[in-house]
Tab-separated table of C-alpha atoms and ligand atoms in Angstrom:
chain	number	residue	atom	x	y	z
A	25	ILE	CA	198.738	59.803	147.365
A	26	THR	CA	196.392	57.556	145.437
A	27	GLU	CA	193.523	59.239	147.439
A	28	GLN	CA	194.721	62.655	146.545
A	29	LYS	CA	195.164	61.599	142.812
A	30	GLU	CA	191.814	60.385	142.748
A	31	THR	CA	190.253	63.575	144.274
A	32	GLU	CA	192.316	65.642	141.769
A	33	LEU	CA	191.069	63.427	138.591
A	34	GLU	CA	187.336	63.787	139.970
A	35	LEU	CA	187.650	67.725	140.125
A	36	LEU	CA	188.969	67.625	136.647
A	37	ARG	CA	185.826	65.452	135.593
A	38	SER	CA	183.726	67.851	137.402
A	39	GLU	CA	185.052	70.767	135.801
A	40	HIS	CA	184.808	69.511	132.336
A	41	ASP	CA	181.188	68.862	133.156
A	42	LEU	CA	180.447	72.228	134.138
A	43	SER	CA	181.869	73.957	131.170
A	44	VAL	CA	180.125	71.335	128.956
A	45	ALA	CA	176.530	72.494	130.709
A	46	LEU	CA	177.512	76.233	130.633
A	47	GLU	CA	178.285	75.872	126.952
A	48	LYS	CA	174.787	74.237	126.466
A	49	ALA	CA	173.025	76.640	128.314
A	50	THR	CA	174.677	79.771	126.399
A	51	ALA	CA	173.818	77.877	123.061
A	52	ALA	CA	170.238	77.631	124.413
A	53	SER	CA	169.756	80.943	125.655
A	54	LYS	CA	171.176	82.115	122.241
A	55	ALA	CA	168.585	80.172	120.297
A	56	LYS	CA	165.911	81.200	122.361
A	57	SER	CA	166.896	84.895	121.900
A	58	GLU	CA	167.099	84.475	117.949
A	59	PHE	CA	163.714	82.601	117.968
A	60	LEU	CA	162.221	85.681	120.143
A	61	ALA	CA	163.646	88.241	117.549
A	62	SER	CA	162.514	86.395	114.391
A	63	MET	CA	159.074	85.894	116.009
A	64	SER	CA	158.509	89.204	116.994
A	65	HIS	CA	158.870	90.167	113.356
A	66	GLU	CA	156.597	87.820	112.369
A	67	LEU	CA	153.848	88.835	114.602
A	68	ARG	CA	154.386	92.642	114.166
A	69	THR	CA	153.695	92.468	110.483
A	70	PRO	CA	150.120	91.170	110.224
A	71	LEU	CA	149.334	93.109	114.012
A	72	ASN	CA	150.069	96.149	112.116
A	73	ALA	CA	147.783	95.472	109.362
A	74	ILE	CA	144.750	94.660	111.748
A	75	LEU	CA	145.612	97.786	113.447
A	76	GLY	CA	145.574	100.196	110.299
A	77	PHE	CA	142.449	98.343	109.088
A	78	ALA	CA	140.723	98.829	112.439
A	79	GLN	CA	141.775	102.637	112.433
A	80	MET	CA	140.340	102.977	108.720
A	81	MET	CA	136.879	101.445	109.662
A	82	GLN	CA	136.822	103.892	112.477
A	83	TYR	CA	137.439	106.843	110.350
A	84	ARG	CA	135.697	106.109	107.153
A	85	LYS	CA	132.933	108.645	106.371
A	86	ASP	CA	131.202	106.900	103.551
A	87	GLU	CA	130.714	103.716	105.635
A	88	PRO	CA	130.152	104.979	109.345
A	89	LEU	CA	130.026	102.138	111.896
A	90	MET	CA	126.991	101.568	113.849
A	91	PRO	CA	127.273	101.909	117.655
A	92	GLY	CA	128.019	98.188	118.577
A	93	GLN	CA	130.591	97.805	115.670
A	94	LYS	CA	132.507	101.162	116.839
A	95	GLU	CA	132.501	99.369	120.375
A	96	ALA	CA	134.048	96.048	118.842
A	97	VAL	CA	136.679	98.334	116.618
A	98	ASP	CA	137.574	100.105	119.899
A	99	ILE	CA	138.446	96.658	121.614
A	100	ILE	CA	140.229	95.916	118.881
A	101	LEU	CA	142.569	98.785	118.580
A	102	THR	CA	143.263	98.799	122.568
A	103	SER	CA	143.885	95.306	122.564
A	104	GLY	CA	146.151	95.554	119.269
A	105	ALA	CA	147.781	98.238	120.743
A	106	GLY	CA	148.707	96.377	123.954
A	107	LEU	CA	149.781	93.479	121.947
A	108	LEU	CA	151.785	95.384	119.855
A	109	ASN	CA	153.470	97.088	122.920
A	110	LEU	CA	154.389	93.637	124.094
A	111	ILE	CA	155.836	92.418	120.920
A	112	ASN	CA	158.186	95.491	120.838
A	113	GLU	CA	159.136	95.170	124.300
A	114	VAL	CA	160.101	91.297	123.705
A	115	LEU	CA	161.902	92.230	120.633
A	116	ASP	CA	163.954	94.653	122.401
A	117	LEU	CA	164.726	92.199	125.031
A	118	ALA	CA	165.619	89.686	122.680
A	119	ARG	CA	167.866	91.950	120.683
A	120	ILE	CA	169.973	93.278	123.860
A	121	GLU	CA	170.081	89.538	125.075
A	122	ALA	CA	171.127	88.219	121.547
A	123	GLY	CA	174.053	91.144	121.628
A	124	ARG	CA	172.275	92.476	118.769
A	125	ALA	CA	171.319	96.070	120.195
A	126	THR	CA	173.421	98.739	119.122
A	127	ILE	CA	174.670	100.963	121.830
A	128	TYR	CA	176.213	104.281	120.930
A	129	LEU	CA	178.332	105.357	123.827
A	130	ASP	CA	178.755	109.044	123.968
A	131	THR	CA	179.380	111.872	126.751
A	132	VAL	CA	176.116	112.033	128.653
A	133	ASP	CA	174.863	114.786	131.174
A	134	ALA	CA	172.842	112.667	133.766
A	135	GLY	CA	170.883	115.446	135.404
A	136	LYS	CA	169.906	116.639	131.870
A	137	ILE	CA	168.401	113.223	130.899
A	138	VAL	CA	166.689	113.000	134.443
A	139	SER	CA	165.091	116.334	134.060
A	140	ASP	CA	163.632	115.619	130.534
A	141	CYS	CA	161.956	112.419	131.811
A	142	VAL	CA	160.585	113.949	134.607
A	143	SER	CA	159.026	116.466	132.353
A	144	MET	CA	157.756	114.039	130.199
A	145	LEU	CA	156.073	111.852	132.940
A	146	THR	CA	154.900	114.846	135.305
A	147	PRO	CA	151.350	114.859	133.449
A	148	LEU	CA	151.171	110.855	133.932
A	149	ALA	CA	151.709	111.437	137.632
A	150	GLN	CA	149.383	114.291	138.357
A	151	LYS	CA	146.523	112.132	137.019
A	152	ARG	CA	147.417	110.108	140.102
A	153	HIS	CA	148.061	113.258	142.083
A	154	ILE	CA	151.722	112.100	142.699
A	155	LYS	CA	154.283	114.648	143.049
A	156	ILE	CA	157.647	113.949	141.562
A	157	LYS	CA	160.761	115.455	143.593
A	158	ASN	CA	164.022	115.815	141.411
A	159	MET	CA	167.108	116.200	143.298
A	160	VAL	CA	169.466	115.635	140.434
A	161	SER	CA	170.743	119.008	139.360
A	162	SER	CA	171.906	119.490	135.764
A	163	ALA	CA	175.535	119.015	134.772
A	164	SER	CA	176.196	117.112	138.567
A	165	ALA	CA	177.559	113.977	136.696
A	166	MET	CA	178.663	113.392	132.973
A	167	LEU	CA	178.486	109.850	132.302
A	168	ASN	CA	180.036	107.596	129.466
A	169	THR	CA	176.977	105.710	128.301
A	170	ASP	CA	174.262	105.710	125.477
A	171	ALA	CA	171.460	108.753	126.181
A	172	LYS	CA	168.934	107.146	124.661
A	173	ARG	CA	169.234	103.905	126.632
A	174	LEU	CA	169.773	105.910	129.832
A	175	LYS	CA	166.109	107.680	129.006
A	176	GLN	CA	164.843	104.350	128.428
A	177	MET	CA	165.769	103.084	132.012
A	178	VAL	CA	164.875	106.222	133.972
A	179	VAL	CA	161.399	106.354	132.054
A	180	ASN	CA	160.967	102.649	133.247
A	181	TYR	CA	161.918	103.386	136.679
A	182	ILE	CA	159.709	106.433	136.986
A	183	THR	CA	156.429	104.813	135.081
A	184	ASN	CA	156.744	101.938	137.602
A	185	ALA	CA	156.995	104.330	140.551
A	186	ILE	CA	154.094	106.021	139.260
A	187	LYS	CA	152.142	102.694	138.453
A	188	TYR	CA	152.860	100.833	141.833
A	189	ASN	CA	152.388	104.250	143.970
A	190	LYS	CA	149.592	105.310	146.075
A	191	GLU	CA	147.364	107.872	144.899
A	192	GLY	CA	148.752	111.058	146.174
A	193	GLY	CA	152.162	109.486	146.628
A	194	LEU	CA	155.600	110.805	146.347
A	195	ILE	CA	158.556	109.839	144.020
A	196	THR	CA	162.232	111.237	145.052
A	197	ILE	CA	164.688	111.035	142.413
A	198	ASP	CA	168.215	111.549	143.741
A	199	GLY	CA	171.676	110.990	142.499
A	200	ARG	CA	175.286	110.657	143.739
A	201	ILE	CA	179.044	110.206	142.581
A	202	THR	CA	180.376	107.000	144.567
A	203	ASP	CA	184.097	106.111	145.450
A	204	HIS	CA	184.259	103.740	142.607
A	205	GLY	CA	183.409	106.267	139.859
A	206	PHE	CA	180.022	105.550	139.076
A	207	PHE	CA	176.764	107.689	139.436
A	208	HIS	CA	174.365	106.293	141.431
A	209	LEU	CA	170.904	107.200	140.455
A	210	SER	CA	167.903	106.164	142.839
A	211	VAL	CA	163.944	106.458	142.305
A	212	THR	CA	162.363	106.190	145.658
A	213	ASP	CA	158.313	105.601	145.691
A	214	THR	CA	155.810	105.433	148.582
A	215	GLY	CA	153.858	102.971	146.983
A	216	ILE	CA	152.812	99.203	147.523
A	217	GLY	CA	156.319	97.759	147.834
A	218	ILE	CA	157.107	94.245	146.959
A	219	ALA	CA	156.954	91.259	149.152
A	220	GLU	CA	159.983	89.810	150.315
A	221	LYS	CA	159.388	86.372	148.857
A	222	ASN	CA	159.162	88.141	145.430
A	223	HIS	CA	162.539	89.978	145.745
A	224	PRO	CA	164.589	87.271	143.902
A	225	ASN	CA	162.150	87.579	140.755
A	226	VAL	CA	162.272	91.337	140.504
A	227	PHE	CA	164.344	91.698	137.525
A	228	GLY	CA	163.218	88.538	135.775
A	229	ILE	CA	161.559	88.252	132.638
A	230	PHE	CA	157.376	88.040	132.739
A	231	ASN	CA	157.391	88.521	136.585
A	232	ARG	CA	154.624	90.401	137.818
A	233	PHE	CA	153.419	90.545	141.158
A	234	GLU	CA	149.710	90.374	141.239
A	235	ASP	CA	149.063	89.283	144.658
A	236	ASN	CA	149.340	92.901	145.905
A	237	PRO	CA	146.102	94.374	147.270
A	238	HIS	CA	146.143	96.812	144.271
A	239	ILE	CA	143.582	97.950	141.533
A	240	PRO	CA	145.526	96.224	138.475
A	241	VAL	CA	147.785	97.858	136.881
A	242	GLU	CA	148.872	97.506	132.972
A	243	GLY	CA	152.206	96.340	132.364
A	244	THR	CA	153.810	93.081	130.523
A	245	GLY	CA	156.898	92.200	132.982
A	246	VAL	CA	159.373	93.098	130.711
A	247	GLY	CA	160.600	96.597	131.770
A	248	LEU	CA	162.874	95.816	134.702
A	249	SER	CA	164.580	92.917	132.780
A	250	VAL	CA	165.488	95.141	129.782
A	251	VAL	CA	167.014	97.805	132.528
A	252	LYS	CA	169.120	94.955	134.082
A	253	LEU	CA	170.352	93.598	130.847
A	254	LEU	CA	170.775	97.126	129.342
A	255	VAL	CA	172.980	98.592	132.533
A	256	GLU	CA	174.966	95.136	132.185
A	257	ARG	CA	175.857	96.083	128.599
A	258	LEU	CA	176.801	99.328	129.862
A	259	ALA	CA	179.133	98.547	132.437
A	260	GLY	CA	176.997	99.439	135.428
A	261	ASN	CA	174.666	97.918	138.175
A	262	VAL	CA	171.018	97.518	139.332
A	263	GLY	CA	169.401	96.944	142.341
A	264	PHE	CA	166.397	97.841	144.705
A	265	GLU	CA	165.138	97.921	148.104
A	266	SER	CA	161.668	97.464	149.036
A	267	LYS	CA	158.937	96.999	151.935
A	268	ILE	CA	155.417	95.779	151.075
A	269	ASN	CA	153.127	98.433	151.782
A	270	GLN	CA	155.742	101.202	152.282
A	271	GLY	CA	157.360	101.781	149.190
A	272	SER	CA	160.671	100.743	146.758
A	273	THR	CA	163.924	102.466	145.770
A	274	PHE	CA	164.979	101.234	142.584
A	275	TRP	CA	168.429	102.247	141.749
A	276	LEU	CA	171.299	101.963	138.737
A	277	GLU	CA	174.944	102.608	138.463
A	278	LEU	CA	176.803	103.926	135.433
A	279	PRO	CA	180.413	104.732	134.932
A	280	LEU	CA	181.604	108.292	135.058
A	281	VAL	CA	183.332	109.628	131.987
B	301	ADP	P1	155.252	95.713	134.303
B	301	ADP	O1	155.522	97.107	135.345
B	301	ADP	O2	155.338	96.131	132.961
B	301	ADP	O3	154.526	94.877	135.009
B	301	ADP	P2	158.299	95.535	135.269
B	301	ADP	O4	159.285	94.618	134.589
B	301	ADP	O5	158.352	96.920	135.011
B	301	ADP	O6	156.897	95.361	134.434
B	301	ADP	O7	158.290	95.262	136.714
B	301	ADP	C1	157.959	94.076	137.121
B	301	ADP	C2	156.929	93.699	138.207
B	301	ADP	O8	157.732	94.210	139.575
B	301	ADP	C3	155.573	94.535	138.449
B	301	ADP	O9	154.851	94.036	137.365
B	301	ADP	C4	155.422	95.058	139.550
B	301	ADP	O10	154.825	93.876	140.408
B	301	ADP	C5	156.865	94.893	140.401
B	301	ADP	N1	157.309	96.459	140.502
B	301	ADP	C6	158.094	97.169	139.597
B	301	ADP	N2	158.403	98.250	140.044
B	301	ADP	C7	157.753	98.482	141.289
B	301	ADP	C8	157.494	99.307	142.429
B	301	ADP	N3	158.164	100.942	142.036
B	301	ADP	N4	156.788	99.318	143.406
B	301	ADP	C9	156.050	98.044	143.458
B	301	ADP	N5	156.391	97.078	142.693
B	301	ADP	C10	156.954	97.311	141.406
């Protein structure tokens, strides 16, 4: 019985250690999110001034720019816009992580959202001769979710399927209702795929896999982490399957009404 009591004590002690560690980690993660949220504001304000004044320089008729100056101002504007995009994405992520993102639950027609996103992104796909096949019909599933956030997630998946596709590739969007009362939406591409060794990090923040033999594409490595956090807030699930050089399927599941 002494041995048994000792084991019980040991267990209690390790449970206590675990909960202390968990508390510390939660507090640290909250502090990090709050820091990011406030830093993003501090960064955005001066950046907007830089962009605003650079735009003014570009358009002033009374003081036109010399060709060399015009080139420099163009670089300020494109780099600035890229930085602003990154800051906005990080700010959004930090807000969601800190539990400060507002979510508006509503009855949402999944098919309608998907077709809106497809219309919006078709021109971008056409630039790379990529075809988007949308198999989700309107009114096929009514969800209890946030329409704006769902749109944001679908746009993210389709944009990635365009960016990491091969020239002239195909994107198939499909939807079905699962046995457990969810709508399962998938975006499949015929692109460059993701190497097995990178699979565990796909939804992590700032993870980009540049080791692909592919032209560098623009991105920040924030999009998929936002999708994962959002879906979890909306009581859903995310996942993917991918084979290098063959393509990927990214999916999400959200509760039906
Ligand atoms: P971003 O596209 O801004 O880099 P994401 O968070 O959306 O960031 O994606 C993270 C990384 O996952 C990308 O940099 C890319 O390497 C990989 N990835 C995402 N979607 C796909 C896809 N459909 N096919 C291949 N790789 C992808």
